[in-house]
CSV table of C-alpha atoms in Angstrom, one decimal:
chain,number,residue,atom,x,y,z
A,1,UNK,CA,0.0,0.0,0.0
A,2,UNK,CA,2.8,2.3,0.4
A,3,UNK,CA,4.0,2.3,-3.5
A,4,UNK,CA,0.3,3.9,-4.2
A,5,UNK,CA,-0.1,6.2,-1.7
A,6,UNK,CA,3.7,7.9,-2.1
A,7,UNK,CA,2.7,8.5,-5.6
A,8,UNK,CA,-0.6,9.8,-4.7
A,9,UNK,CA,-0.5,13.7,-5.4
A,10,UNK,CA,-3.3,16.5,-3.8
A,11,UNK,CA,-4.3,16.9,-7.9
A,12,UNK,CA,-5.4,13.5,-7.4
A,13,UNK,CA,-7.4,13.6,-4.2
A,14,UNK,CA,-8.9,17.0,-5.7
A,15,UNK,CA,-10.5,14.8,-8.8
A,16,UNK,CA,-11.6,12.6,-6.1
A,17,UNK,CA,-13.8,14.9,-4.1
A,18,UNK,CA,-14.9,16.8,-7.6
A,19,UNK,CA,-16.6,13.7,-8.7
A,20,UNK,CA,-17.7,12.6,-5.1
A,21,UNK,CA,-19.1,15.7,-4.2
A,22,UNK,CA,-20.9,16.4,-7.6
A,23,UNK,CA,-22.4,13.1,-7.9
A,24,UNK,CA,-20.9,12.7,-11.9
A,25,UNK,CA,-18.1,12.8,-14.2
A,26,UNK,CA,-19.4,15.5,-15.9
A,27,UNK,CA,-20.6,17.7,-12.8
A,28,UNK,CA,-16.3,17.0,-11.9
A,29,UNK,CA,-15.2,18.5,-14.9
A,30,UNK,CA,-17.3,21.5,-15.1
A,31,UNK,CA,-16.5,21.9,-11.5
A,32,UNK,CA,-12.4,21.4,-12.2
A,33,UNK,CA,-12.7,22.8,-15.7
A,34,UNK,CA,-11.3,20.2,-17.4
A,35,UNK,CA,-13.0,17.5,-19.8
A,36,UNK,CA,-15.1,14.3,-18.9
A,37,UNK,CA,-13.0,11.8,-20.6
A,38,UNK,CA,-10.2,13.8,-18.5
A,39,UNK,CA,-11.7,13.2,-15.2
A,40,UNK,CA,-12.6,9.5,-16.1
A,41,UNK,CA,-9.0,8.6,-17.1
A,42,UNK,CA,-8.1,10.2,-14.1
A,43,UNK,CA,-10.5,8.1,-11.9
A,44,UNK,CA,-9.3,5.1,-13.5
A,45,UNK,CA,-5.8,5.8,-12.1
A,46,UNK,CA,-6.2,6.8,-8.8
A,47,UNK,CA,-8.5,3.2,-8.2
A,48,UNK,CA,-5.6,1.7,-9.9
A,49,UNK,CA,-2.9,3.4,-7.9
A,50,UNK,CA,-4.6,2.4,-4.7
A,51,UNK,CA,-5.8,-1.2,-5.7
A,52,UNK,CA,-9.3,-0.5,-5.0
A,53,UNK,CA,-12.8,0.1,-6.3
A,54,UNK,CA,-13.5,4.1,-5.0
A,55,UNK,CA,-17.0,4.4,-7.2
A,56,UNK,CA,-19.7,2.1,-8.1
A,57,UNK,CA,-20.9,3.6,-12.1
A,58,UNK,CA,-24.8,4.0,-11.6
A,59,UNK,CA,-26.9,5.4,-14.6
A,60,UNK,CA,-27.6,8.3,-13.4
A,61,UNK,CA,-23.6,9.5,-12.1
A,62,UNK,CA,-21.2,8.3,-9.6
A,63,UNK,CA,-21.7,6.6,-6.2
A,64,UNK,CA,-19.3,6.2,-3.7
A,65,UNK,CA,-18.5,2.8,-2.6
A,66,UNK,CA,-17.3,1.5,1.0
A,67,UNK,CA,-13.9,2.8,0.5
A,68,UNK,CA,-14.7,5.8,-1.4
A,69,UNK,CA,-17.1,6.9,1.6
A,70,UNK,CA,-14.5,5.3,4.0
A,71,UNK,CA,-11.6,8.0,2.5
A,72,UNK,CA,-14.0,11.6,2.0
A,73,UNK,CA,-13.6,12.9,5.6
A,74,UNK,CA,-9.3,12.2,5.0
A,75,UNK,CA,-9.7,14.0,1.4
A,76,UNK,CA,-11.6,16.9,3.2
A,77,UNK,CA,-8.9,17.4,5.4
A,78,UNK,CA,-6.4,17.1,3.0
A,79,UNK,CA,-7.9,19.9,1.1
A,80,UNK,CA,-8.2,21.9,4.2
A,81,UNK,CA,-5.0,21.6,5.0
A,82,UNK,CA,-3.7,22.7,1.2
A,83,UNK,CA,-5.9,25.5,1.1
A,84,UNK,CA,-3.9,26.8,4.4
A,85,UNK,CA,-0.9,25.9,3.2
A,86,UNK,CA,-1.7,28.2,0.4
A,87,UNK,CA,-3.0,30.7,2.1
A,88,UNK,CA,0.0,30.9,4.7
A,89,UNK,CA,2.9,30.8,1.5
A,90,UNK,CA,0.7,33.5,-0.2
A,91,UNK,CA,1.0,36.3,3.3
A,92,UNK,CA,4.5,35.9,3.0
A,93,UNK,CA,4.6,38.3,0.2
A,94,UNK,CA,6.1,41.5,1.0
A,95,UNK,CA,5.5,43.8,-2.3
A,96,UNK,CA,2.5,46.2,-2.4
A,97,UNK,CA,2.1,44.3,-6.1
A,98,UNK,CA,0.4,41.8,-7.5
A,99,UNK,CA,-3.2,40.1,-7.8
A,100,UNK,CA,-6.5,40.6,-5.2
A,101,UNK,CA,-9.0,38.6,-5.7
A,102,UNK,CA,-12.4,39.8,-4.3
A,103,UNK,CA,-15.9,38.0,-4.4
A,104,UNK,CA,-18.7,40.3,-3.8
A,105,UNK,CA,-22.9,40.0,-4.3
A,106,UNK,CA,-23.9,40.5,-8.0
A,107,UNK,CA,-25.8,43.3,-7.1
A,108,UNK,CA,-22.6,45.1,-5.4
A,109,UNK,CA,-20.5,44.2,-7.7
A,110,UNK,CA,-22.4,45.6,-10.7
A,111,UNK,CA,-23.0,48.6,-9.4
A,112,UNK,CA,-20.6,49.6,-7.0
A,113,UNK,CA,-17.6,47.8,-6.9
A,114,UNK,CA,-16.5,49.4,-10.6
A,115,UNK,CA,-16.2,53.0,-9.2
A,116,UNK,CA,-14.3,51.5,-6.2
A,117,UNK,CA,-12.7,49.4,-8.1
A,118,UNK,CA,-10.9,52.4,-10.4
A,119,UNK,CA,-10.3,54.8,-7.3
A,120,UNK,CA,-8.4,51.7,-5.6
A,121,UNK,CA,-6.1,50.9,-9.2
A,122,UNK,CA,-5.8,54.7,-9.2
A,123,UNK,CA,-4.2,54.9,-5.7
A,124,UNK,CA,-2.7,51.4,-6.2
A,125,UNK,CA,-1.7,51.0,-10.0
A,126,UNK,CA,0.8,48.3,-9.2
A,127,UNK,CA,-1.9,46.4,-7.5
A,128,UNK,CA,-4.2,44.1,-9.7
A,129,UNK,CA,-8.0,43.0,-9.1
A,130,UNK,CA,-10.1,40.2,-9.8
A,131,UNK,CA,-13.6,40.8,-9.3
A,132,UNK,CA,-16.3,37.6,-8.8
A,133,UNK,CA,-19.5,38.3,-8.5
A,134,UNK,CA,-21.3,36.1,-7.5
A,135,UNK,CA,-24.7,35.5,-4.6
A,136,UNK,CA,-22.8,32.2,-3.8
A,137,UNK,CA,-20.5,32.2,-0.8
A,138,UNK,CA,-17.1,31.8,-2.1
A,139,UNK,CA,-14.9,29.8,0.7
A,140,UNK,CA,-11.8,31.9,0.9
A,141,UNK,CA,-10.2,29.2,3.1
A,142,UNK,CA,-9.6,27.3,-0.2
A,143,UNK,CA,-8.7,30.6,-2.2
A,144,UNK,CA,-11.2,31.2,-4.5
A,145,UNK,CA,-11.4,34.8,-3.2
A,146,UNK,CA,-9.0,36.7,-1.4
A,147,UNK,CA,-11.4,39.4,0.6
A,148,UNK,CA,-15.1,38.9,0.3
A,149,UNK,CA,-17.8,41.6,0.9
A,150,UNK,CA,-20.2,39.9,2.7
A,151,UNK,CA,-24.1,41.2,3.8
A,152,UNK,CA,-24.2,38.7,6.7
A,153,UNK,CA,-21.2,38.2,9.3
A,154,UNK,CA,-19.4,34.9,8.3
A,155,UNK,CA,-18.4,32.5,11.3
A,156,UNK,CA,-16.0,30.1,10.1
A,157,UNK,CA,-12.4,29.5,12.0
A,158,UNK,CA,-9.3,31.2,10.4
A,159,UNK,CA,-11.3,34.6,9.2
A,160,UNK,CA,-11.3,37.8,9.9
A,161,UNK,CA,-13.7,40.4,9.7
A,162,UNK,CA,-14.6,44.1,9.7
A,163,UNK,CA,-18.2,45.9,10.2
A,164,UNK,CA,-18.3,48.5,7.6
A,165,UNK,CA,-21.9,49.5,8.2
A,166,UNK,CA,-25.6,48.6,7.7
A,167,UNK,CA,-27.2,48.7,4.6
A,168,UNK,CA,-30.7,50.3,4.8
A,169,UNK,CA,-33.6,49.1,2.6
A,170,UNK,CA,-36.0,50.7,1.2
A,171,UNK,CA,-38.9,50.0,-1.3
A,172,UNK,CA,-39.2,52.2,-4.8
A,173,UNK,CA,-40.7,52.5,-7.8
A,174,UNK,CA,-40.1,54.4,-11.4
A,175,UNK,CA,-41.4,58.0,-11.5
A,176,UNK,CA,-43.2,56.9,-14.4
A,177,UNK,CA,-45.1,54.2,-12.9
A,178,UNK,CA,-46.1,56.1,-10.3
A,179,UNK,CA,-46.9,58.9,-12.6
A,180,UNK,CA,-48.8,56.4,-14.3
A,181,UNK,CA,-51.0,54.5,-11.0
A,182,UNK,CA,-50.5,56.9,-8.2
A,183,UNK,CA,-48.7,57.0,-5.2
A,184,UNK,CA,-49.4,54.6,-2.6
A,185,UNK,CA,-50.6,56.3,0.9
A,186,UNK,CA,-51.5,53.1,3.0
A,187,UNK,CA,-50.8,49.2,3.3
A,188,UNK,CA,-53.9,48.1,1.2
A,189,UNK,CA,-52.9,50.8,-1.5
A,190,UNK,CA,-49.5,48.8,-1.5
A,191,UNK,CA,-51.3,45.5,-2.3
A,192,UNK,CA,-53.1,46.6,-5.2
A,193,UNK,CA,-50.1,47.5,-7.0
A,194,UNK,CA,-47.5,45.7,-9.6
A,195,UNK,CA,-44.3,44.4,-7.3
A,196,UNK,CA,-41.4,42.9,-8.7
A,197,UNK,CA,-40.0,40.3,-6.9
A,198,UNK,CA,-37.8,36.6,-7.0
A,199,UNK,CA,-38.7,33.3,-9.3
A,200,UNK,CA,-37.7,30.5,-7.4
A,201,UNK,CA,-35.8,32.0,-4.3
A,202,UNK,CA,-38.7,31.4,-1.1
A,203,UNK,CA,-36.8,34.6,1.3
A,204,UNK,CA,-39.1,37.4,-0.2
A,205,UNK,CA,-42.6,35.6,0.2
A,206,UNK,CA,-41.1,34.4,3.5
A,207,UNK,CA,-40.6,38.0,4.1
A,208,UNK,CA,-43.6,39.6,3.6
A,209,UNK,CA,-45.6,36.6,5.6
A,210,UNK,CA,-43.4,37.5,8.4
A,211,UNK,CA,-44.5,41.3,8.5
A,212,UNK,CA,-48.3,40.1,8.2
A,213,UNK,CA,-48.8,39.7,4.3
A,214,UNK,CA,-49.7,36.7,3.2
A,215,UNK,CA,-48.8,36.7,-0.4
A,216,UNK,CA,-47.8,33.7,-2.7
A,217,UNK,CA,-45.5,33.7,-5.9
A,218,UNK,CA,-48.0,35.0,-8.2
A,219,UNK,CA,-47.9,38.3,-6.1
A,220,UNK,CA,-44.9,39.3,-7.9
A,221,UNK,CA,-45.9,39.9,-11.3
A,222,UNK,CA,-42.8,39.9,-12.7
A,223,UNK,CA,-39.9,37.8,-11.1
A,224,UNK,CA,-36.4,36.8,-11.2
A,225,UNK,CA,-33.9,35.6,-8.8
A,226,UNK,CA,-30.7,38.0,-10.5
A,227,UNK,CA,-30.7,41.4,-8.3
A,228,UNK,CA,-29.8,43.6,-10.8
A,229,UNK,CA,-32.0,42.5,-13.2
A,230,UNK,CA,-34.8,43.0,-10.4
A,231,UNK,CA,-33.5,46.5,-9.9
A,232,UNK,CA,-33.6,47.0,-13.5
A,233,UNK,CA,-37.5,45.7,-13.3
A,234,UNK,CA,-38.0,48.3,-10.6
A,235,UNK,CA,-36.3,51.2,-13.4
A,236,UNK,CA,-38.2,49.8,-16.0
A,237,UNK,CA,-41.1,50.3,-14.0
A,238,UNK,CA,-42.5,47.1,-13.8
A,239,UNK,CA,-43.6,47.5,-10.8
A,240,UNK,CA,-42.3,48.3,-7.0
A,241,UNK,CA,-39.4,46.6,-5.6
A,242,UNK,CA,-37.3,46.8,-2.4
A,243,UNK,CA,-33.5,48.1,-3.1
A,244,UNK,CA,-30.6,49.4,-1.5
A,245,UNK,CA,-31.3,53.1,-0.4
A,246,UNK,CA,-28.0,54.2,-0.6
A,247,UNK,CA,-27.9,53.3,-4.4
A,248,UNK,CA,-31.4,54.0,-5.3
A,249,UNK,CA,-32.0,57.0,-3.9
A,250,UNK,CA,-29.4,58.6,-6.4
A,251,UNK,CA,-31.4,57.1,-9.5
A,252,UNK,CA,-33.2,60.1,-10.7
A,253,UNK,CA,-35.5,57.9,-12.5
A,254,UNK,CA,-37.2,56.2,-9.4
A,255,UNK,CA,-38.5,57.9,-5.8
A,256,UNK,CA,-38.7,56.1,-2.2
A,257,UNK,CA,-42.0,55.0,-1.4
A,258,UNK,CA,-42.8,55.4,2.2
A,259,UNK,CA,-44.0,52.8,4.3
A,260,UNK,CA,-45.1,52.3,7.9
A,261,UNK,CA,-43.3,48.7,8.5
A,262,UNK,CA,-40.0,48.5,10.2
A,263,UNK,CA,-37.6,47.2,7.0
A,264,UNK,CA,-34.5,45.0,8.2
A,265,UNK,CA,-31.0,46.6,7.5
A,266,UNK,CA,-28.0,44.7,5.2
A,267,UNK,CA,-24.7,44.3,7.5
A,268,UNK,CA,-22.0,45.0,5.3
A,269,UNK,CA,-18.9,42.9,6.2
A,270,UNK,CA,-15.3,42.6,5.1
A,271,UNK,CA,-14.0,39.2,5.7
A,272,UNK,CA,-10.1,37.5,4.3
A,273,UNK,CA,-8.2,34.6,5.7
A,274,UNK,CA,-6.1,35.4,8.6
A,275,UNK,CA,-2.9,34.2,7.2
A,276,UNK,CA,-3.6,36.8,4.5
A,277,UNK,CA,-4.6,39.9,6.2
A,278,UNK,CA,-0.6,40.5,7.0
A,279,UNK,CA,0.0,40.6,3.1
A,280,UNK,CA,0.9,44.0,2.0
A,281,UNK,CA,-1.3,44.2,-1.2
A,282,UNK,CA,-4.4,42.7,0.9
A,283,UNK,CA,-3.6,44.9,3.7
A,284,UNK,CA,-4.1,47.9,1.3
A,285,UNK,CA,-7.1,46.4,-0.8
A,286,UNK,CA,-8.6,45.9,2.9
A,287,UNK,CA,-8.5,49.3,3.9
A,288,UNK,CA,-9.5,51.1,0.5
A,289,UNK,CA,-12.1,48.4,0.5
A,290,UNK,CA,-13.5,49.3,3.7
A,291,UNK,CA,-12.9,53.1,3.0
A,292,UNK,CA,-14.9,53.2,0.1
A,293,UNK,CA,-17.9,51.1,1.3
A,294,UNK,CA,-18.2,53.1,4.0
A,295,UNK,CA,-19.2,55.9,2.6
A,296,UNK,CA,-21.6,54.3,0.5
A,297,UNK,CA,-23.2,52.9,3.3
A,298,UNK,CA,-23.6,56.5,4.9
């Protein structure tokens, strides 16, 4: 057993969890953005390295047998460990230079993050930035972001984070529509008009049922679960739709429209791994990060 597992590399165990944790070959390769064939080939030779049967070939995908179940929690801990690993090489940097990768919401980073974006290459034109914007919580244990600007404060071990404010909400609707209808004065006016609101994503309708209105999917006359293409909807006028004040309210296009219920706020976090907080190009990404946001929160 000891022939196998010396020339058993972390690329190796990282094809492994890809195809256990997405259930198919082809769910592996989109995932490690390589090929099917690729990841099958690769499959093949791990089993054959280690002298045993890892995956039992199903119709639909890829079940783990005995031993491939037996060896996920070691592989998970193996990756942990190479993401810190990584992350602990990558602080050792010194230069004010190089590549930040941040991960933001697709509704921050479409509308915000390009102006903060070109004020932070403009004080820092050595510095280089990768923007992914994305609703999904990137894991920046394992790299795929370096900062992340989170609207929830994350928990896990080995992060840090920073409170850069609360984001108020607010509902609105196009000047035109409003034009158009009239302007809303109580909670029954409210129901009777056009709202724009998710497709498939529950936390809206969950929402308004906590606050007292019991309203199903067909409330929302026209839906999507993308933010700024809701936002757009709201522009458009389509309808009414809540939004970010601090962004909205500088839309000329649209108004607030006052309500009596108590909205909830958006905490605006900034959150990195702690081994690369103490790298000087993160370091200074952090703080024009937190700079700028700050202001747009207030």
């Amino acid at each position: 057993m000891d022939k196998p597992l010396q020339s058993l590399d972390w690329s190796m165990v990282e094809v492994f969890l890809a195809v256990a944790e997405s259930g198919s070959l082809s769910g592996a390769a989109r995932k490690l953005g390589t090929s099917q064939p690729t990841v099958g080939r690769q499959v093949r030779d791990i089993e054959e390295r280690l002298g045993t049967t890892l995956f039992l070939r199903e119709p639909r995908g890829m079940s783990l047998s005995e031993t491939g179940a037996a060896l996920l929690e070691p592989a998970h801990m193996m990756r942990e460990a190479a993401g810190r690993f990584a992350n602990i090489a990558a602080g050792a940097g010194e230069a004010v230079s190089g590549t930040v990768r941040i991960t933001a919401s697709d509704f921050i980073s479409h509308y915000i993050m390009p102006r903060i974006i070109a004020a932070i290459r403009l004080s820092e034109p050595d510095i280089s930035i990768d923007l992914v914007a994305t609703d999904h919580t990137n894991n920046l244990l394992f790299r795929e972001a370096d900062i992340a600007v989170r609207m929830f404060r994350p928990t896990q071990l080995d992060l840090i984070t920073k409170h850069v404010g609360d984001m108020p909400i607010a509902l609105f609707g196009a000047k035109a529509y409003l034009d158009r209808v009239g302007r809303p004065k109580t909670v029954e006016d409210l129901m009777d008009h056009e709202w724009v609101g998710y497709d498939k994503d529950p936390r809206m309708i969950e929402g308004f049922r906590e606050a007292g209105w019991p309203v199903e999917r067909a409330f929302f006359r026209t839906r999507c679960d993308h933010h700024p293409i809701l936002w757009e909807f709201v522009r458009a006028g389509c309808g009414l739709g809540f939004v970010q004040r601090p962004y909205a309210a500088r839309e000329p296009l649209v108004e607030e429209v006052p309500i009596s219920v108590q909205l909830p706020t958006l905490e605006v976090w900034l959150t990195a791994h702690a081994a690369l907080r103490g790298t000087p190009r993160i370091r200074r990404v952090w703080t024009l990060l937190a700079q700028h946001l700050r202001r747009y929160v207030e």
